[in-house]
Coordinates of C-alpha atoms in Angstrom, one line a residue:
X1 CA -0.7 -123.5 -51.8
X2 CA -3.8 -122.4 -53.3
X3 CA -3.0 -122.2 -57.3
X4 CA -5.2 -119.4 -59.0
X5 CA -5.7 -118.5 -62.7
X6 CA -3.7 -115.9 -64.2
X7 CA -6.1 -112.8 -65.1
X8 CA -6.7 -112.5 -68.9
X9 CA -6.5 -108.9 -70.4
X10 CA -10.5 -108.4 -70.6
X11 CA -10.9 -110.1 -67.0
X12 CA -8.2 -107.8 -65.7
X13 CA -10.1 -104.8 -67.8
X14 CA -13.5 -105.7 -66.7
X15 CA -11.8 -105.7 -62.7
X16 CA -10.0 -102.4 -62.8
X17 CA -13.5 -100.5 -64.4
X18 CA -15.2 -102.5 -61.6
X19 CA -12.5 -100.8 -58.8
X20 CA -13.1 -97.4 -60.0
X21 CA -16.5 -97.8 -60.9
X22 CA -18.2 -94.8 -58.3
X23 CA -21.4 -96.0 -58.8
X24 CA -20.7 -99.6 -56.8
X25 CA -18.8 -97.5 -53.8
X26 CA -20.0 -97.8 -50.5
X27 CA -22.1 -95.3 -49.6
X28 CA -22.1 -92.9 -46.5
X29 CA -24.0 -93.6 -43.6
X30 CA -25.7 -90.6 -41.5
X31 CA -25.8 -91.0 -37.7
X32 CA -29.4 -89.5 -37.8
X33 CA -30.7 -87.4 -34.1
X34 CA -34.1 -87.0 -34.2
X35 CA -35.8 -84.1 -31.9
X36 CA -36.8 -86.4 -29.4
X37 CA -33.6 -88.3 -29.1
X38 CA -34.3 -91.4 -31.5
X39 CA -31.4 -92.5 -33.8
X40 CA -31.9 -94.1 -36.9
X41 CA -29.4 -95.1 -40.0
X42 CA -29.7 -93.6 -43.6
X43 CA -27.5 -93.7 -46.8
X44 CA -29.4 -90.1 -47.2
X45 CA -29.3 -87.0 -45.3
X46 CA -32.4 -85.8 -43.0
X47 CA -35.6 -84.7 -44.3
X48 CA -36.3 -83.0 -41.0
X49 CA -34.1 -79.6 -40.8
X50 CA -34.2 -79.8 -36.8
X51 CA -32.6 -83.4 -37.2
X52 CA -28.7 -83.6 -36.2
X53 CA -26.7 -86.0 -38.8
X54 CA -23.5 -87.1 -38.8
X55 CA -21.7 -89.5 -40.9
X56 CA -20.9 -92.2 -39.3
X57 CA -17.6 -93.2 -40.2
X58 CA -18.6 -95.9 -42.7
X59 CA -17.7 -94.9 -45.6
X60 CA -14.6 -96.4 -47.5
X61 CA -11.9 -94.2 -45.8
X62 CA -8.1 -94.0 -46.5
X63 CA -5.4 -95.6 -44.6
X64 CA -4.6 -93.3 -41.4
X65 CA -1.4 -93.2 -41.6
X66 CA 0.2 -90.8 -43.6
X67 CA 0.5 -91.9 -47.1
X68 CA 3.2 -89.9 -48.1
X69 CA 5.3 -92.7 -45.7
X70 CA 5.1 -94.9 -48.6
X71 CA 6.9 -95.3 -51.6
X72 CA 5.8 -93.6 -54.4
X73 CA 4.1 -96.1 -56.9
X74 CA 2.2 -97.7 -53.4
X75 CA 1.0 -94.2 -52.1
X76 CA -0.5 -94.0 -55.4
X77 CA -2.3 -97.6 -55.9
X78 CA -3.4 -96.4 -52.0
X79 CA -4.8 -93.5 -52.7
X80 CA -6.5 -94.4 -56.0
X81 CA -8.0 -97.8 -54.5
X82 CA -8.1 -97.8 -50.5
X83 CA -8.9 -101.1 -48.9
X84 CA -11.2 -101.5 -45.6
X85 CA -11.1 -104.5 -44.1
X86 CA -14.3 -105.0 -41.9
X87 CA -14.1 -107.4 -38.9
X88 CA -15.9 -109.1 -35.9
X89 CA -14.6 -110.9 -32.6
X90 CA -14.1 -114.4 -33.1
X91 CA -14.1 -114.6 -36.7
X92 CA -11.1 -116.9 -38.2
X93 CA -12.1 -115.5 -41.9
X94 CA -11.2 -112.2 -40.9
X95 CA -8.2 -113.2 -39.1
X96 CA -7.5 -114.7 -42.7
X97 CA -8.3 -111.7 -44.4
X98 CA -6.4 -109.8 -42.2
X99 CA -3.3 -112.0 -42.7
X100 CA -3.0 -111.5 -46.7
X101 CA -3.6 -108.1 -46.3
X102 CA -0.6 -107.6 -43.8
X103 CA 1.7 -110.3 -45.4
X104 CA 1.4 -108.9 -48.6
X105 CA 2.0 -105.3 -47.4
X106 CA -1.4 -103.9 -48.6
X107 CA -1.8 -100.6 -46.4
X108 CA -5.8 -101.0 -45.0
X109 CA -7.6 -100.0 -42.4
X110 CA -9.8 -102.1 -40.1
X111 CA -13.5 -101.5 -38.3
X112 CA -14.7 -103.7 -36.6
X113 CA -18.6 -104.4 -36.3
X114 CA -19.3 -105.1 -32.6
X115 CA -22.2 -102.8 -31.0
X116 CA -25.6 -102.7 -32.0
X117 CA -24.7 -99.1 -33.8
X118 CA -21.8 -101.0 -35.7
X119 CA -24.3 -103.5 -37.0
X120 CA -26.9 -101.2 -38.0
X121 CA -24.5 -99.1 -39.8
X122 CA -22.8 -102.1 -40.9
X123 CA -26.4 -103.3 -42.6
X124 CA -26.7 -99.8 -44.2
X125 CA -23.5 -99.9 -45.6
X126 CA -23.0 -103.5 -46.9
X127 CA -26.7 -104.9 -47.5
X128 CA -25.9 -108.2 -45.4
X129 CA -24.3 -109.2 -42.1
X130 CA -21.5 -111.3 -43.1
X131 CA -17.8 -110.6 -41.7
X132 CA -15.5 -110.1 -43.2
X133 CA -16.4 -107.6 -45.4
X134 CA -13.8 -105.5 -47.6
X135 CA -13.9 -102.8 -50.2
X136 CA -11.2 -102.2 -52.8
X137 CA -11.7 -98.9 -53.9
X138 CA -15.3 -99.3 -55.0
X139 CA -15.4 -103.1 -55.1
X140 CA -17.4 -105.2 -52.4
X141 CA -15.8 -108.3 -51.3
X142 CA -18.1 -110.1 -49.1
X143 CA -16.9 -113.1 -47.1
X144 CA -13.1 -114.0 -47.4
X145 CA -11.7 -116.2 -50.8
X146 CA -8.3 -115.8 -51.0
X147 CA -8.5 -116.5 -54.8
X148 CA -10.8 -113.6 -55.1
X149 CA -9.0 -111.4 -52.8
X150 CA -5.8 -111.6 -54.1
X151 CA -7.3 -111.1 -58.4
X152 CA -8.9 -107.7 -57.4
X153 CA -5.6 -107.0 -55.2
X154 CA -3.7 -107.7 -58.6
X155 CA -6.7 -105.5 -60.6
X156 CA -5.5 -102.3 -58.5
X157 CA -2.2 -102.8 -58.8
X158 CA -0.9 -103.7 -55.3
X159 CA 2.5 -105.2 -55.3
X160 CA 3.0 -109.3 -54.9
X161 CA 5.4 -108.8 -52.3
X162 CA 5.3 -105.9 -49.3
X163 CA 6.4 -103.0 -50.5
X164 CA 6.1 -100.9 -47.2
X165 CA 9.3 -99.6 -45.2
X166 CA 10.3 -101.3 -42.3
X167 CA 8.9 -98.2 -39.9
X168 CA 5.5 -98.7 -41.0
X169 CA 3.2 -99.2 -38.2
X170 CA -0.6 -100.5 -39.2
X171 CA -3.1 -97.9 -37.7
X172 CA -5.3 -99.5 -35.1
X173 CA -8.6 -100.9 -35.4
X174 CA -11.3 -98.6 -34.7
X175 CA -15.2 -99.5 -34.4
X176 CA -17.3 -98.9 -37.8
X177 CA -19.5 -96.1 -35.7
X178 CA -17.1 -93.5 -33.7
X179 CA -17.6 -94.2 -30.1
X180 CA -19.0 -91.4 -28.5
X181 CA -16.7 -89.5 -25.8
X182 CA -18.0 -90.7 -22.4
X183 CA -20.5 -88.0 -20.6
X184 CA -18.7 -86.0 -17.6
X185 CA -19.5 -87.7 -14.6
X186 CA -22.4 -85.8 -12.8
X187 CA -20.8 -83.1 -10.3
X188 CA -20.9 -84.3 -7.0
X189 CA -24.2 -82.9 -4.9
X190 CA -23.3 -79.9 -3.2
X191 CA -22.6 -80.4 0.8
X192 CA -25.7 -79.7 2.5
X193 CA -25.9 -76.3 3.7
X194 CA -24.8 -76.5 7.7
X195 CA -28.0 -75.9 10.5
X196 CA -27.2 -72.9 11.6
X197 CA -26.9 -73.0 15.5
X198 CA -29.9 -71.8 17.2
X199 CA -29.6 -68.7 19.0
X200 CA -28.9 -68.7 22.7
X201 CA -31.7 -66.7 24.7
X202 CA -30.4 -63.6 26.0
X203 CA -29.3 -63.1 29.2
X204 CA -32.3 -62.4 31.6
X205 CA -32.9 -58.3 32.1
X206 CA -32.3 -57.1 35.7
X207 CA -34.7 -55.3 36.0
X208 CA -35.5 -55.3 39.8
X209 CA -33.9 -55.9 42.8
X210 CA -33.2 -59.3 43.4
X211 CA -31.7 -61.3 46.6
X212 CA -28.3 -60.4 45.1
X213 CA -29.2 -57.0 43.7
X214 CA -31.4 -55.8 46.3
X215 CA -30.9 -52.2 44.8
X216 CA -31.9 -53.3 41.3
X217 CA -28.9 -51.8 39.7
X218 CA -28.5 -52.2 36.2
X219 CA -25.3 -53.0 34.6

């Protein structure tokens, strides 16, 4: 069991004007379109009015769920200071992250960093390329120490032990940048109009007698 020192009163204030502090919080990221189809990642809107932006989900976010499952004093320490846990395949630190998070009951949600989007966003929004990544409110934590983890946990005011009811079901991880809704499938090539049948010949006029009209009588 890792042993941790107990947070002195100017350590703990120094922490808790560090959560709230706005000017540390992650910023928005802006899925940028330019007119010919190039996109690009910015912490700052488009210069270019025909431009299409969109934020790009990377900002810190609250919990999906709806808060007003949990108990009072924990919707409150939720709302106040959300925590995003930011993940990668294959990484046992975020597994570790993850698993203090969830054993201790802290409400979070979780994007994981997998496409080349979700890494350039992921740059924008955290200046490096380490997983895991978490905020707490405004704080960056970058990389996983459970020591420092579990102080800024304390900072905010999250309960020691899980607070959460026993129906509470952790949203699902979702990718930093929303995945864009798949393109309708192209609409199958219209059948090939039919050859139209060319026309018989009419029927030879009589217009004579013949072996078996000798009076060349017309019908």
């Amino acid at each position: 069991m890792n042993m941790h020192k107990p947070l002195t009163a100017p350590l703990l204030a120094t922490l808790l004007m560090t959560l709230a502090c706005a000017s540390v919080q992650a910023q928005g990221v802006y899925r940028i379109v330019g007119p010919d189809g190039k996109v690009t990642f910015s912490d700052r809107p488009p210069a270019d009015a025909n431009a299409n932006a969109q934020p790009a989900r990377t900002a810190n976010e609250a919990p999906a769920i709806a808060n007003g499952a949990l108990p009072y004093e924990l919707r409150q320490v939720a709302n106040r200071f959300p925590v995003t846990l930011y993940t990668g395949n294959d990484c046992p630190p975020c597994t570790s992250a993850r698993n203090l998070l969830t054993s201790r009951g802290v409400p979070f949600i979780e994007r994981t960093v997998s496409s080349n989007e979700d890494i350039a966003a992921f740059q924008r929004l955290s200046g490096g390329t380490g997983l895991p990544f978490g905020t707490i409110g405004g704080q960056q934590l970058a990389g996983f120490s459970e020591g420092e983890w579990v102080q800024y946990l304390d900072a905010a005011g999250y309960p020691k032990q899980s607070a959460l009811p026993r129906n509470y079901r952790q949203p699902a991880p979702t990718p930093l940048v929303a995945v864009k809704a798949a393109e309708p499938a192209a609409a199958a090539s219209a059948p090939a109009p039919a050859t139209p049948s060319r026309a018989r010949p009419p029927a030879p006029v009589n217009d004579g007698p013949s072996p078996s009209n000798p009076a060349g009588i017309r019908f």
